[in-house]
Structure formats: C-alpha cells, structure tokens
Amino acid sequence: MSYRGDHNFLLENTDFTNHKGLDFSKYTDKELKKLWRKTVKAGMHGLCFSMYEDGQEPGDIITEAQVERRINIIKPYTKWVRSFSCIEGNEYIPRIAHKHGLKTMVGAWLGDDLQKNEDEIEALIALAKEGCVDIAAVGNEVMYRGDLTEEQLLDYMHIVKEALPDITVGYVDAYYEFSHRPKITEACDVILSNCYPYWEGCDQENSLNHMQQMFGQATHAANGKKVIITETGWPSHGTNLKGAYPSKENAMKYFINAQAWSAKENIELFYFSSFDESWKVGPEGDVGAYWGLWDKREKLKF
C-alpha cells in the first residue's frame, strides 16, 4: 500500500475509539524498547511474511530452505502467517507454516497479467486441496491499483469459491474499498482490510484513533461479516509523509498500541511486516525497506 493523497476516506459515525492507547510521555527510550520486546515476545495473532533477502525481489525464485529458516524465526511469536502469492517459491510458505503448526492466510497475487493470474488461482486451489490454506485471499489491492475490473476480480473469486466450498474466501484491499464496492463486499466470506494511518499522513499520536476509525468503516461496510485487519504497521526509518514520521520510537509505539487494542477488543490483526525488505524502496520510497519487526539480517529490531 502507498500514499493515499489529500483525501480523508473515513465515513462519519464509525467511532471505534474506545481504546486510547498508552501514554508514552513518561517512558524513557530504554523503557520503551523493553516494552516493545515484551509485546513482541507475548505473541500476536498474525504476521505478514516477508520472503525476500537483500538483492532479491518479486519474480525471483525463492528456495524452500530460505522460507523454512524465516518461518522458524517467527513461529514463536505468531499464530498465523499471511502470504501474498502462490508461485515462485511462495507456495512453500503455507506448506512450511502448517508443518510448524501455524495457520495460514494464503494470497493469490492478481494483476494485469492474465496468464499469471491463472497460474496464481490454480496454485491457490491446489494448496487448499493439500490442506495448507485456512483463509484464501483472492487478490491484494487490485481495485486500488486498477489492475482489473470489478467483474474480472469477481470472476476469480467465484472460481475459487466454487473449487473450495469448505474454505473461507475473501479479498484484500484498503478499508474504504469495501464501502465503495458492495458487489465485492457481498462476494467475500470475510472482509480483509488494510488499515494504514501512516499512508494517510496521520501523526503517530493520533494513529491508533485513525486506525480504529478505518476498522470501524470496514465493519460498517461488512454488514455483520467478520473483519480482519490484514495489514497495518509503521516504518522505522525514512522520509516523513505529511504528519507521519518514520522513526524507531514511532514504530515501537504504533506496534505496542496496535497489539494492545486488538487483543483487548479480540480483533484479528496481521502486522506488516516480519522482515525488512530492501527491494520495496522502489515502489514505496525510502520508507519501503523499513516495515519489519526484524531487520534485513533477520535480527529483532530495537
């Protein structure tokens, strides 16, 4: 996900601000780091899986050994793993995660390459039939990017739902897309919502409140269906976006607050992301490489 422009996408009357977050004003840097590590070690519902090392990028074929090494690193800290593709080595993620006792949200990456889309859909169905898929995510931010029409996306969703009648199927996009696209919302078994206060230029002090409002809007659109936050996070380094400043301190504060709120309210949340990935500097600017809880050398930050 990237910059949303000078817009406020939130609807009125979506107040989910019952948890105000911690008052960090009295915390020293040492105390903040200690609390961040305590929060990480306490565990979380889900993590978005970062697969690529330095010098690697989407399109490279990733080995089973590399995926297993990284699954082993994160498995003490999370119950679920989210993957974004089903080909080019990504197919190892749900297999290895299940082998290690983790549940999986498995994504088929859809774009404007229709042949590759077919490969992704076939691979997702095959993985589910192997027993490796707990939730199937058909596409990620396809509507936001404008890669496909609604009708094309719905066709892919119907193919997966018909092939996998016993698997929960959804589509991942920014929270506001589910208000704007009722046909897609209706087709989802579960609403898979990305909620990034950072990408709307929100300052850290108001970021938890803003994320709660995002979740509230997705919940309003869901009309009774479960809403899962499939991505949220804060970068630890890079250039600011309006009032949103990347820093180690802000990344720690956002993570602590997001985990405390989601646990208190029993909201299923996948944090973005597990490891820093250098290739993301291109599409997201300099902040793109710094969203991980672990750095690019696979060491816990802070």
PDB file of C-alpha atoms in Angstrom:
ATOM      1  CA  MET A   1       0.000   0.000   0.000  1.00  0.00           C
ATOM      2  CA  SER A   2       1.216   3.516  -0.687  1.00  0.00           C
ATOM      3  CA  TYR A   3       0.295   7.193  -0.376  1.00  0.00           C
ATOM      4  CA  ARG A   4      -3.438   7.916  -0.482  1.00  0.00           C
ATOM      5  CA  GLY A   5      -3.243  11.572  -1.485  1.00  0.00           C
ATOM      6  CA  ASP A   6      -5.020  14.546   0.052  1.00  0.00           C
ATOM      7  CA  HIS A   7      -8.177  12.692   0.972  1.00  0.00           C
ATOM      8  CA  ASN A   8      -9.949  11.636   4.110  1.00  0.00           C
ATOM      9  CA  PHE A   9     -11.647   8.381   3.232  1.00  0.00           C
ATOM     10  CA  LEU A  10     -13.348   7.889   6.572  1.00  0.00           C
ATOM     11  CA  LEU A  11     -17.122   7.894   6.810  1.00  0.00           C
ATOM     12  CA  GLU A  12     -18.945   9.624   9.632  1.00  0.00           C
ATOM     13  CA  ASN A  13     -20.402   7.669  12.561  1.00  0.00           C
ATOM     14  CA  THR A  14     -17.727   4.963  12.641  1.00  0.00           C
ATOM     15  CA  ASP A  15     -16.444   5.590  16.162  1.00  0.00           C
ATOM     16  CA  PHE A  16     -14.258   2.724  17.393  1.00  0.00           C
ATOM     17  CA  THR A  17     -12.054   4.865  19.653  1.00  0.00           C
ATOM     18  CA  ASN A  18     -12.821   3.131  22.946  1.00  0.00           C
ATOM     19  CA  HIS A  19      -9.132   2.302  23.493  1.00  0.00           C
ATOM     20  CA  LYS A  20      -6.965   5.420  23.677  1.00  0.00           C
ATOM     21  CA  GLY A  21      -3.571   3.738  23.726  1.00  0.00           C
ATOM     22  CA  LEU A  22      -0.714   4.136  26.133  1.00  0.00           C
ATOM     23  CA  ASP A  23       0.655   7.434  27.398  1.00  0.00           C
ATOM     24  CA  PHE A  24       4.279   7.173  26.303  1.00  0.00           C
ATOM     25  CA  SER A  25       5.313  10.577  27.643  1.00  0.00           C
ATOM     26  CA  LYS A  26       6.813   9.095  30.804  1.00  0.00           C
ATOM     27  CA  TYR A  27       8.719   6.293  29.083  1.00  0.00           C
ATOM     28  CA  THR A  28      12.476   6.546  28.633  1.00  0.00           C
ATOM     29  CA  ASP A  29      13.988   5.148  25.441  1.00  0.00           C
ATOM     30  CA  LYS A  30      15.215   2.121  27.399  1.00  0.00           C
ATOM     31  CA  GLU A  31      11.760   1.524  28.907  1.00  0.00           C
ATOM     32  CA  LEU A  32      10.085   1.836  25.507  1.00  0.00           C
ATOM     33  CA  LYS A  33      12.411  -0.763  23.986  1.00  0.00           C
ATOM     34  CA  LYS A  34      11.779  -3.077  26.937  1.00  0.00           C
ATOM     35  CA  LEU A  35       8.002  -2.753  26.496  1.00  0.00           C
ATOM     36  CA  TRP A  36       8.291  -3.306  22.724  1.00  0.00           C
ATOM     37  CA  ARG A  37      10.265  -6.515  23.236  1.00  0.00           C
ATOM     38  CA  LYS A  38       7.820  -7.679  25.906  1.00  0.00           C
ATOM     39  CA  THR A  39       4.944  -7.054  23.480  1.00  0.00           C
ATOM     40  CA  VAL A  40       6.679  -8.942  20.651  1.00  0.00           C
ATOM     41  CA  LYS A  41       7.515 -11.882  22.899  1.00  0.00           C
ATOM     42  CA  ALA A  42       3.944 -12.039  24.227  1.00  0.00           C
ATOM     43  CA  GLY A  43       2.932 -13.022  20.691  1.00  0.00           C
ATOM     44  CA  MET A  44       0.436 -11.739  18.162  1.00  0.00           C
ATOM     45  CA  HIS A  45      -2.429 -13.017  16.068  1.00  0.00           C
ATOM     46  CA  GLY A  46      -0.743 -12.770  12.679  1.00  0.00           C
ATOM     47  CA  LEU A  47       2.308 -11.641  10.728  1.00  0.00           C
ATOM     48  CA  CYS A  48       2.677 -10.774   7.061  1.00  0.00           C
ATOM     49  CA  PHE A  49       5.520 -12.920   5.740  1.00  0.00           C
ATOM     50  CA  SER A  50       8.482 -11.125   4.182  1.00  0.00           C
ATOM     51  CA  MET A  51      10.307 -13.535   1.918  1.00  0.00           C
ATOM     52  CA  TYR A  52      12.996 -11.565   0.105  1.00  0.00           C
ATOM     53  CA  GLU A  53      16.603 -11.063   1.214  1.00  0.00           C
ATOM     54  CA  ASP A  54      18.896  -8.281   0.009  1.00  0.00           C
ATOM     55  CA  GLY A  55      19.260  -8.499  -3.772  1.00  0.00           C
ATOM     56  CA  GLN A  56      16.012 -10.438  -4.179  1.00  0.00           C
ATOM     57  CA  GLU A  57      12.656  -9.172  -5.391  1.00  0.00           C
ATOM     58  CA  PRO A  58       9.307 -10.494  -6.646  1.00  0.00           C
ATOM     59  CA  GLY A  59       9.896 -12.660  -9.694  1.00  0.00           C
ATOM     60  CA  ASP A  60      12.962 -14.320  -8.192  1.00  0.00           C
ATOM     61  CA  ILE A  61      12.544 -17.987  -7.333  1.00  0.00           C
ATOM     62  CA  ILE A  62      12.929 -18.437  -3.588  1.00  0.00           C
ATOM     63  CA  THR A  63      14.108 -21.727  -2.094  1.00  0.00           C
ATOM     64  CA  GLU A  64      12.290 -23.891   0.406  1.00  0.00           C
ATOM     65  CA  ALA A  65      15.275 -23.624   2.763  1.00  0.00           C
ATOM     66  CA  GLN A  66      15.054 -19.822   2.875  1.00  0.00           C
ATOM     67  CA  VAL A  67      11.347 -19.913   3.668  1.00  0.00           C
ATOM     68  CA  GLU A  68      11.831 -22.539   6.371  1.00  0.00           C
ATOM     69  CA  ARG A  69      14.599 -20.522   8.021  1.00  0.00           C
ATOM     70  CA  ARG A  70      12.358 -17.467   8.268  1.00  0.00           C
ATOM     71  CA  ILE A  71       9.310 -19.439   9.419  1.00  0.00           C
ATOM     72  CA  ASN A  72      11.454 -20.877  12.202  1.00  0.00           C
ATOM     73  CA  ILE A  73      12.426 -17.350  13.283  1.00  0.00           C
ATOM     74  CA  ILE A  74       8.875 -16.006  13.539  1.00  0.00           C
ATOM     75  CA  LYS A  75       6.927 -19.064  14.690  1.00  0.00           C
ATOM     76  CA  PRO A  76       7.407 -18.450  18.451  1.00  0.00           C
ATOM     77  CA  TYR A  77       5.735 -15.036  18.070  1.00  0.00           C
ATOM     78  CA  THR A  78       2.616 -15.586  15.942  1.00  0.00           C
ATOM     79  CA  LYS A  79      -0.372 -17.885  15.440  1.00  0.00           C
ATOM     80  CA  TRP A  80      -0.974 -17.061  11.761  1.00  0.00           C
ATOM     81  CA  VAL A  81       1.152 -16.279   8.715  1.00  0.00           C
ATOM     82  CA  ARG A  82      -0.088 -14.345   5.705  1.00  0.00           C
ATOM     83  CA  SER A  83       1.433 -14.908   2.254  1.00  0.00           C
ATOM     84  CA  PHE A  84       0.860 -12.794  -0.869  1.00  0.00           C
ATOM     85  CA  SER A  85       1.417 -15.173  -3.788  1.00  0.00           C
ATOM     86  CA  CYS A  86       1.230 -18.887  -4.595  1.00  0.00           C
ATOM     87  CA  ILE A  87       4.067 -19.221  -7.127  1.00  0.00           C
ATOM     88  CA  GLU A  88       7.839 -18.586  -7.447  1.00  0.00           C
ATOM     89  CA  GLY A  89       8.606 -20.096  -4.041  1.00  0.00           C
ATOM     90  CA  ASN A  90       5.670 -18.516  -2.233  1.00  0.00           C
ATOM     91  CA  GLU A  91       3.948 -21.909  -2.319  1.00  0.00           C
ATOM     92  CA  TYR A  92       6.421 -23.084   0.320  1.00  0.00           C
ATOM     93  CA  ILE A  93       5.094 -20.580   2.878  1.00  0.00           C
ATOM     94  CA  PRO A  94       1.740 -22.234   3.701  1.00  0.00           C
ATOM     95  CA  ARG A  95       3.202 -25.724   3.486  1.00  0.00           C
ATOM     96  CA  ILE A  96       6.022 -24.984   5.904  1.00  0.00           C
ATOM     97  CA  ALA A  97       3.860 -22.825   8.170  1.00  0.00           C
ATOM     98  CA  HIS A  98       1.357 -25.671   8.551  1.00  0.00           C
ATOM     99  CA  LYS A  99       4.183 -28.130   9.170  1.00  0.00           C
ATOM    100  CA  HIS A 100       5.233 -25.937  12.107  1.00  0.00           C
ATOM    101  CA  GLY A 101       1.711 -25.646  13.499  1.00  0.00           C
ATOM    102  CA  LEU A 102       0.829 -22.174  12.220  1.00  0.00           C
ATOM    103  CA  LYS A 103      -2.400 -21.234  10.472  1.00  0.00           C
ATOM    104  CA  THR A 104      -2.326 -19.535   7.087  1.00  0.00           C
ATOM    105  CA  MET A 105      -3.975 -16.800   5.116  1.00  0.00           C
ATOM    106  CA  VAL A 106      -2.824 -17.568   1.597  1.00  0.00           C
ATOM    107  CA  GLY A 107      -2.980 -14.934  -1.117  1.00  0.00           C
ATOM    108  CA  ALA A 108      -3.174 -15.281  -4.872  1.00  0.00           C
ATOM    109  CA  TRP A 109      -1.453 -12.214  -6.353  1.00  0.00           C
ATOM    110  CA  LEU A 110      -3.597 -10.789  -9.142  1.00  0.00           C
ATOM    111  CA  GLY A 111      -2.535  -8.093 -11.598  1.00  0.00           C
ATOM    112  CA  ASP A 112      -2.866  -7.153 -15.238  1.00  0.00           C
ATOM    113  CA  ASP A 113      -1.010 -10.267 -16.470  1.00  0.00           C
ATOM    114  CA  LEU A 114      -3.944 -12.585 -17.077  1.00  0.00           C
ATOM    115  CA  GLN A 115      -1.828 -15.704 -17.671  1.00  0.00           C
ATOM    116  CA  LYS A 116      -0.010 -15.178 -14.385  1.00  0.00           C
ATOM    117  CA  ASN A 117      -3.367 -14.682 -12.689  1.00  0.00           C
ATOM    118  CA  GLU A 118      -4.455 -18.102 -13.952  1.00  0.00           C
ATOM    119  CA  ASP A 119      -1.259 -19.621 -12.542  1.00  0.00           C
ATOM    120  CA  GLU A 120      -1.888 -17.971  -9.173  1.00  0.00           C
ATOM    121  CA  ILE A 121      -5.507 -19.127  -8.963  1.00  0.00           C
ATOM    122  CA  GLU A 122      -4.621 -22.704  -9.930  1.00  0.00           C
ATOM    123  CA  ALA A 123      -1.817 -22.771  -7.361  1.00  0.00           C
ATOM    124  CA  LEU A 124      -4.069 -21.370  -4.607  1.00  0.00           C
ATOM    125  CA  ILE A 125      -6.686 -24.035  -5.267  1.00  0.00           C
ATOM    126  CA  ALA A 126      -4.022 -26.761  -5.305  1.00  0.00           C
ATOM    127  CA  LEU A 127      -2.550 -25.584  -1.983  1.00  0.00           C
ATOM    128  CA  ALA A 128      -6.000 -25.535  -0.398  1.00  0.00           C
ATOM    129  CA  LYS A 129      -6.677 -29.061  -1.593  1.00  0.00           C
ATOM    130  CA  GLU A 130      -3.385 -30.089   0.038  1.00  0.00           C
ATOM    131  CA  GLY A 131      -4.807 -28.785   3.322  1.00  0.00           C
ATOM    132  CA  CYS A 132      -2.437 -25.819   3.611  1.00  0.00           C
ATOM    133  CA  VAL A 133      -4.953 -22.941   3.413  1.00  0.00           C
ATOM    134  CA  ASP A 134      -7.120 -21.718   6.300  1.00  0.00           C
ATOM    135  CA  ILE A 135      -8.238 -18.488   4.598  1.00  0.00           C
ATOM    136  CA  ALA A 136      -7.902 -17.861   0.854  1.00  0.00           C
ATOM    137  CA  ALA A 137      -7.264 -14.240  -0.166  1.00  0.00           C
ATOM    138  CA  VAL A 138      -8.085 -13.742  -3.854  1.00  0.00           C
ATOM    139  CA  GLY A 139      -6.110 -10.645  -4.792  1.00  0.00           C
ATOM    140  CA  ASN A 140      -4.453  -7.829  -2.857  1.00  0.00           C
ATOM    141  CA  GLU A 141      -5.317  -4.157  -3.543  1.00  0.00           C
ATOM    142  CA  VAL A 142      -6.287  -4.942  -7.131  1.00  0.00           C
ATOM    143  CA  MET A 143      -9.022  -2.308  -7.121  1.00  0.00           C
ATOM    144  CA  TYR A 144      -6.716   0.291  -5.552  1.00  0.00           C
ATOM    145  CA  ARG A 145      -4.120  -0.274  -8.283  1.00  0.00           C
ATOM    146  CA  GLY A 146      -6.740  -0.501 -11.038  1.00  0.00           C
ATOM    147  CA  ASP A 147      -5.231  -3.691 -12.480  1.00  0.00           C
ATOM    148  CA  LEU A 148      -8.588  -5.413 -13.088  1.00  0.00           C
ATOM    149  CA  THR A 149     -12.257  -4.538 -13.329  1.00  0.00           C
ATOM    150  CA  GLU A 150     -14.667  -5.483 -10.562  1.00  0.00           C
ATOM    151  CA  GLU A 151     -16.181  -8.103 -12.865  1.00  0.00           C
ATOM    152  CA  GLN A 152     -12.805  -9.720 -13.530  1.00  0.00           C
ATOM    153  CA  LEU A 153     -11.996  -9.876  -9.826  1.00  0.00           C
ATOM    154  CA  LEU A 154     -15.430 -11.301  -9.017  1.00  0.00           C
ATOM    155  CA  ASP A 155     -14.923 -13.996 -11.653  1.00  0.00           C
ATOM    156  CA  TYR A 156     -11.677 -15.081  -9.964  1.00  0.00           C
ATOM    157  CA  MET A 157     -13.369 -15.091  -6.562  1.00  0.00           C
ATOM    158  CA  HIS A 158     -16.242 -17.235  -7.860  1.00  0.00           C
ATOM    159  CA  ILE A 159     -13.782 -19.730  -9.398  1.00  0.00           C
ATOM    160  CA  VAL A 160     -12.030 -20.142  -6.049  1.00  0.00           C
ATOM    161  CA  LYS A 161     -15.247 -20.347  -4.041  1.00  0.00           C
ATOM    162  CA  GLU A 162     -16.680 -22.975  -6.368  1.00  0.00           C
ATOM    163  CA  ALA A 163     -13.487 -25.039  -6.218  1.00  0.00           C
ATOM    164  CA  LEU A 164     -13.131 -24.684  -2.437  1.00  0.00           C
ATOM    165  CA  PRO A 165     -16.611 -24.730  -0.873  1.00  0.00           C
ATOM    166  CA  ASP A 166     -15.247 -25.505   2.605  1.00  0.00           C
ATOM    167  CA  ILE A 167     -12.590 -22.727   2.679  1.00  0.00           C
ATOM    168  CA  THR A 168     -13.190 -19.163   3.850  1.00  0.00           C
ATOM    169  CA  VAL A 169     -12.581 -16.852   0.874  1.00  0.00           C
ATOM    170  CA  GLY A 170     -12.046 -13.090   0.864  1.00  0.00           C
ATOM    171  CA  TYR A 171     -10.349 -10.238  -0.944  1.00  0.00           C
ATOM    172  CA  VAL A 172      -7.769  -7.830   0.497  1.00  0.00           C
ATOM    173  CA  ASP A 173      -7.917  -4.089  -0.068  1.00  0.00           C
ATOM    174  CA  ALA A 174      -7.834  -0.737   1.687  1.00  0.00           C
ATOM    175  CA  TYR A 175     -10.592  -0.343   4.258  1.00  0.00           C
ATOM    176  CA  TYR A 176     -12.603   2.176   2.213  1.00  0.00           C
ATOM    177  CA  GLU A 177     -12.863  -0.027  -0.886  1.00  0.00           C
ATOM    178  CA  PHE A 178     -15.444  -2.202   0.883  1.00  0.00           C
ATOM    179  CA  SER A 179     -17.707   0.833   1.290  1.00  0.00           C
ATOM    180  CA  HIS A 180     -17.262   1.808  -2.355  1.00  0.00           C
ATOM    181  CA  ARG A 181     -17.652  -1.669  -3.909  1.00  0.00           C
ATOM    182  CA  PRO A 182     -20.671  -3.503  -2.439  1.00  0.00           C
ATOM    183  CA  LYS A 183     -20.584  -6.302  -5.025  1.00  0.00           C
ATOM    184  CA  ILE A 184     -17.089  -7.290  -3.909  1.00  0.00           C
ATOM    185  CA  THR A 185     -18.044  -6.971  -0.246  1.00  0.00           C
ATOM    186  CA  GLU A 186     -21.031  -9.235  -0.837  1.00  0.00           C
ATOM    187  CA  ALA A 187     -18.854 -11.851  -2.554  1.00  0.00           C
ATOM    188  CA  CYS A 188     -16.469 -12.074   0.422  1.00  0.00           C
ATOM    189  CA  ASP A 189     -16.952 -14.603   3.211  1.00  0.00           C
ATOM    190  CA  VAL A 190     -14.744 -12.373   5.344  1.00  0.00           C
ATOM    191  CA  ILE A 191     -13.640  -8.752   4.900  1.00  0.00           C
ATOM    192  CA  LEU A 192      -9.863  -8.464   4.642  1.00  0.00           C
ATOM    193  CA  SER A 193      -8.999  -4.842   5.326  1.00  0.00           C
ATOM    194  CA  ASN A 194      -5.676  -2.996   5.117  1.00  0.00           C
ATOM    195  CA  CYS A 195      -5.521  -0.101   7.593  1.00  0.00           C
ATOM    196  CA  TYR A 196      -2.525   2.252   7.405  1.00  0.00           C
ATOM    197  CA  PRO A 197      -2.704   5.584   9.232  1.00  0.00           C
ATOM    198  CA  TYR A 198       0.860   6.221   8.041  1.00  0.00           C
ATOM    199  CA  TRP A 199      -0.098   6.222   4.358  1.00  0.00           C
ATOM    200  CA  GLU A 200      -2.768   8.854   5.021  1.00  0.00           C
ATOM    201  CA  GLY A 201      -0.192  11.143   6.624  1.00  0.00           C
ATOM    202  CA  CYS A 202      -1.532  10.728  10.162  1.00  0.00           C
ATOM    203  CA  ASP A 203       0.746  11.721  13.040  1.00  0.00           C
ATOM    204  CA  GLN A 204       1.763   8.996  15.468  1.00  0.00           C
ATOM    205  CA  GLU A 205      -0.157  10.499  18.410  1.00  0.00           C
ATOM    206  CA  ASN A 206      -3.471  10.087  16.568  1.00  0.00           C
ATOM    207  CA  SER A 207      -2.585   6.952  14.628  1.00  0.00           C
ATOM    208  CA  LEU A 208      -4.352   4.425  16.854  1.00  0.00           C
ATOM    209  CA  ASN A 209      -7.531   6.504  16.781  1.00  0.00           C
ATOM    210  CA  HIS A 210      -7.281   6.752  12.990  1.00  0.00           C
ATOM    211  CA  MET A 211      -6.734   3.014  12.594  1.00  0.00           C
ATOM    212  CA  GLN A 212      -9.746   2.323  14.806  1.00  0.00           C
ATOM    213  CA  GLN A 213     -11.852   4.541  12.554  1.00  0.00           C
ATOM    214  CA  MET A 214     -10.602   2.645   9.497  1.00  0.00           C
ATOM    215  CA  PHE A 215     -11.618  -0.629  11.112  1.00  0.00           C
ATOM    216  CA  GLY A 216     -14.961   0.919  12.001  1.00  0.00           C
ATOM    217  CA  GLN A 217     -15.655   1.880   8.398  1.00  0.00           C
ATOM    218  CA  ALA A 218     -14.783  -1.619   7.159  1.00  0.00           C
ATOM    219  CA  THR A 219     -17.023  -3.075   9.871  1.00  0.00           C
ATOM    220  CA  HIS A 220     -19.884  -0.814   8.790  1.00  0.00           C
ATOM    221  CA  ALA A 221     -19.490  -1.956   5.174  1.00  0.00           C
ATOM    222  CA  ALA A 222     -19.216  -5.615   6.214  1.00  0.00           C
ATOM    223  CA  ASN A 223     -22.817  -5.638   7.442  1.00  0.00           C
ATOM    224  CA  GLY A 224     -22.245  -8.371  10.006  1.00  0.00           C
ATOM    225  CA  LYS A 225     -19.403 -10.254   8.342  1.00  0.00           C
ATOM    226  CA  LYS A 226     -16.126 -10.696  10.211  1.00  0.00           C
ATOM    227  CA  VAL A 227     -13.485  -8.051   9.502  1.00  0.00           C
ATOM    228  CA  ILE A 228      -9.795  -8.968   9.746  1.00  0.00           C
ATOM    229  CA  ILE A 229      -7.090  -6.308   9.617  1.00  0.00           C
ATOM    230  CA  THR A 230      -4.783  -7.881   7.067  1.00  0.00           C
ATOM    231  CA  GLU A 231      -2.099  -5.191   7.175  1.00  0.00           C
ATOM    232  CA  THR A 232      -1.123  -2.355   9.453  1.00  0.00           C
ATOM    233  CA  GLY A 233       2.258  -1.066  10.524  1.00  0.00           C
ATOM    234  CA  TRP A 234       4.669   1.832  10.833  1.00  0.00           C
ATOM    235  CA  PRO A 235       8.110   2.269   9.230  1.00  0.00           C
ATOM    236  CA  SER A 236      11.158   2.715  11.464  1.00  0.00           C
ATOM    237  CA  HIS A 237      13.206   4.850   9.055  1.00  0.00           C
ATOM    238  CA  GLY A 238      12.769   7.149   6.054  1.00  0.00           C
ATOM    239  CA  THR A 239      11.227  10.416   4.915  1.00  0.00           C
ATOM    240  CA  ASN A 240       8.067  11.676   6.593  1.00  0.00           C
ATOM    241  CA  LEU A 241       4.695  11.761   4.844  1.00  0.00           C
ATOM    242  CA  LYS A 242       2.923  14.935   5.960  1.00  0.00           C
ATOM    243  CA  GLY A 243       2.462  14.434   9.727  1.00  0.00           C
ATOM    244  CA  ALA A 244       3.534  10.777   9.692  1.00  0.00           C
ATOM    245  CA  TYR A 245       7.179  10.472  10.744  1.00  0.00           C
ATOM    246  CA  PRO A 246       9.089   7.208  10.399  1.00  0.00           C
ATOM    247  CA  SER A 247      11.324   6.545  13.403  1.00  0.00           C
ATOM    248  CA  LYS A 248      12.310   3.747  15.734  1.00  0.00           C
ATOM    249  CA  GLU A 249      10.293   5.333  18.535  1.00  0.00           C
ATOM    250  CA  ASN A 250       7.145   5.787  16.441  1.00  0.00           C
ATOM    251  CA  ALA A 251       7.381   2.237  15.049  1.00  0.00           C
ATOM    252  CA  MET A 252       7.618   0.836  18.563  1.00  0.00           C
ATOM    253  CA  LYS A 253       4.740   2.948  19.867  1.00  0.00           C
ATOM    254  CA  TYR A 254       2.462   2.049  16.981  1.00  0.00           C
ATOM    255  CA  PHE A 255       3.167  -1.666  17.311  1.00  0.00           C
ATOM    256  CA  ILE A 256       2.572  -1.661  21.078  1.00  0.00           C
ATOM    257  CA  ASN A 257      -0.721   0.236  20.751  1.00  0.00           C
ATOM    258  CA  ALA A 258      -1.979  -1.849  17.826  1.00  0.00           C
ATOM    259  CA  GLN A 259      -1.314  -5.111  19.665  1.00  0.00           C
ATOM    260  CA  ALA A 260      -2.854  -3.879  22.933  1.00  0.00           C
ATOM    261  CA  TRP A 261      -6.019  -2.632  21.223  1.00  0.00           C
ATOM    262  CA  SER A 262      -6.525  -5.665  19.001  1.00  0.00           C
ATOM    263  CA  ALA A 263      -6.020  -8.050  21.932  1.00  0.00           C
ATOM    264  CA  LYS A 264      -8.394  -6.095  24.172  1.00  0.00           C
ATOM    265  CA  GLU A 265     -11.133  -5.977  21.523  1.00  0.00           C
ATOM    266  CA  ASN A 266     -10.458  -9.507  20.175  1.00  0.00           C
ATOM    267  CA  ILE A 267      -9.744  -8.166  16.681  1.00  0.00           C
ATOM    268  CA  GLU A 268      -7.749 -10.405  14.362  1.00  0.00           C
ATOM    269  CA  LEU A 269      -4.801  -8.371  13.093  1.00  0.00           C
ATOM    270  CA  PHE A 270      -1.874  -9.228  10.814  1.00  0.00           C
ATOM    271  CA  TYR A 271       1.070  -6.929  11.403  1.00  0.00           C
ATOM    272  CA  PHE A 272       3.097  -5.686   8.452  1.00  0.00           C
ATOM    273  CA  SER A 273       5.691  -6.885   8.407  1.00  0.00           C
ATOM    274  CA  SER A 274       8.005  -9.605   9.659  1.00  0.00           C
ATOM    275  CA  PHE A 275      11.338  -8.666   8.000  1.00  0.00           C
ATOM    276  CA  ASP A 276      12.681  -5.513   6.344  1.00  0.00           C
ATOM    277  CA  GLU A 277      12.872  -5.926   2.544  1.00  0.00           C
ATOM    278  CA  SER A 278      15.250  -3.693   0.600  1.00  0.00           C
ATOM    279  CA  TRP A 279      13.514  -4.104  -2.788  1.00  0.00           C
ATOM    280  CA  LYS A 280      10.497  -2.128  -1.571  1.00  0.00           C
ATOM    281  CA  VAL A 281      12.455   1.149  -1.684  1.00  0.00           C
ATOM    282  CA  GLY A 282      11.455   1.464  -5.332  1.00  0.00           C
ATOM    283  CA  PRO A 283       7.661   1.241  -5.154  1.00  0.00           C
ATOM    284  CA  GLU A 284       7.221   2.925  -1.758  1.00  0.00           C
ATOM    285  CA  GLY A 285      10.117   5.382  -1.495  1.00  0.00           C
ATOM    286  CA  ASP A 286      12.817   5.148   1.156  1.00  0.00           C
ATOM    287  CA  VAL A 287      10.390   4.046   3.886  1.00  0.00           C
ATOM    288  CA  GLY A 288       9.563   0.877   1.939  1.00  0.00           C
ATOM    289  CA  ALA A 289      12.568  -1.010   3.249  1.00  0.00           C
ATOM    290  CA  TYR A 290      11.819  -0.472   6.957  1.00  0.00           C
ATOM    291  CA  TRP A 291       8.451  -2.002   7.909  1.00  0.00           C
ATOM    292  CA  GLY A 292       9.784  -5.148   9.594  1.00  0.00           C
ATOM    293  CA  LEU A 293       9.867  -6.196  13.227  1.00  0.00           C
ATOM    294  CA  TRP A 294      13.101  -7.920  12.255  1.00  0.00           C
ATOM    295  CA  ASP A 295      15.779  -6.167  10.197  1.00  0.00           C
ATOM    296  CA  LYS A 296      17.070  -7.417   6.842  1.00  0.00           C
ATOM    297  CA  ARG A 297      19.685  -9.504   8.665  1.00  0.00           C
ATOM    298  CA  GLU A 298      16.840 -11.308  10.453  1.00  0.00           C
ATOM    299  CA  LYS A 299      17.597  -9.788  13.864  1.00  0.00           C
ATOM    300  CA  LEU A 300      14.830  -8.346  16.057  1.00  0.00           C
ATOM    301  CA  LYS A 301      14.999  -4.560  15.912  1.00  0.00           C
ATOM    302  CA  PHE A 302      15.434  -2.258  18.902  1.00  0.00           C
TER     303      PHE A 302
END
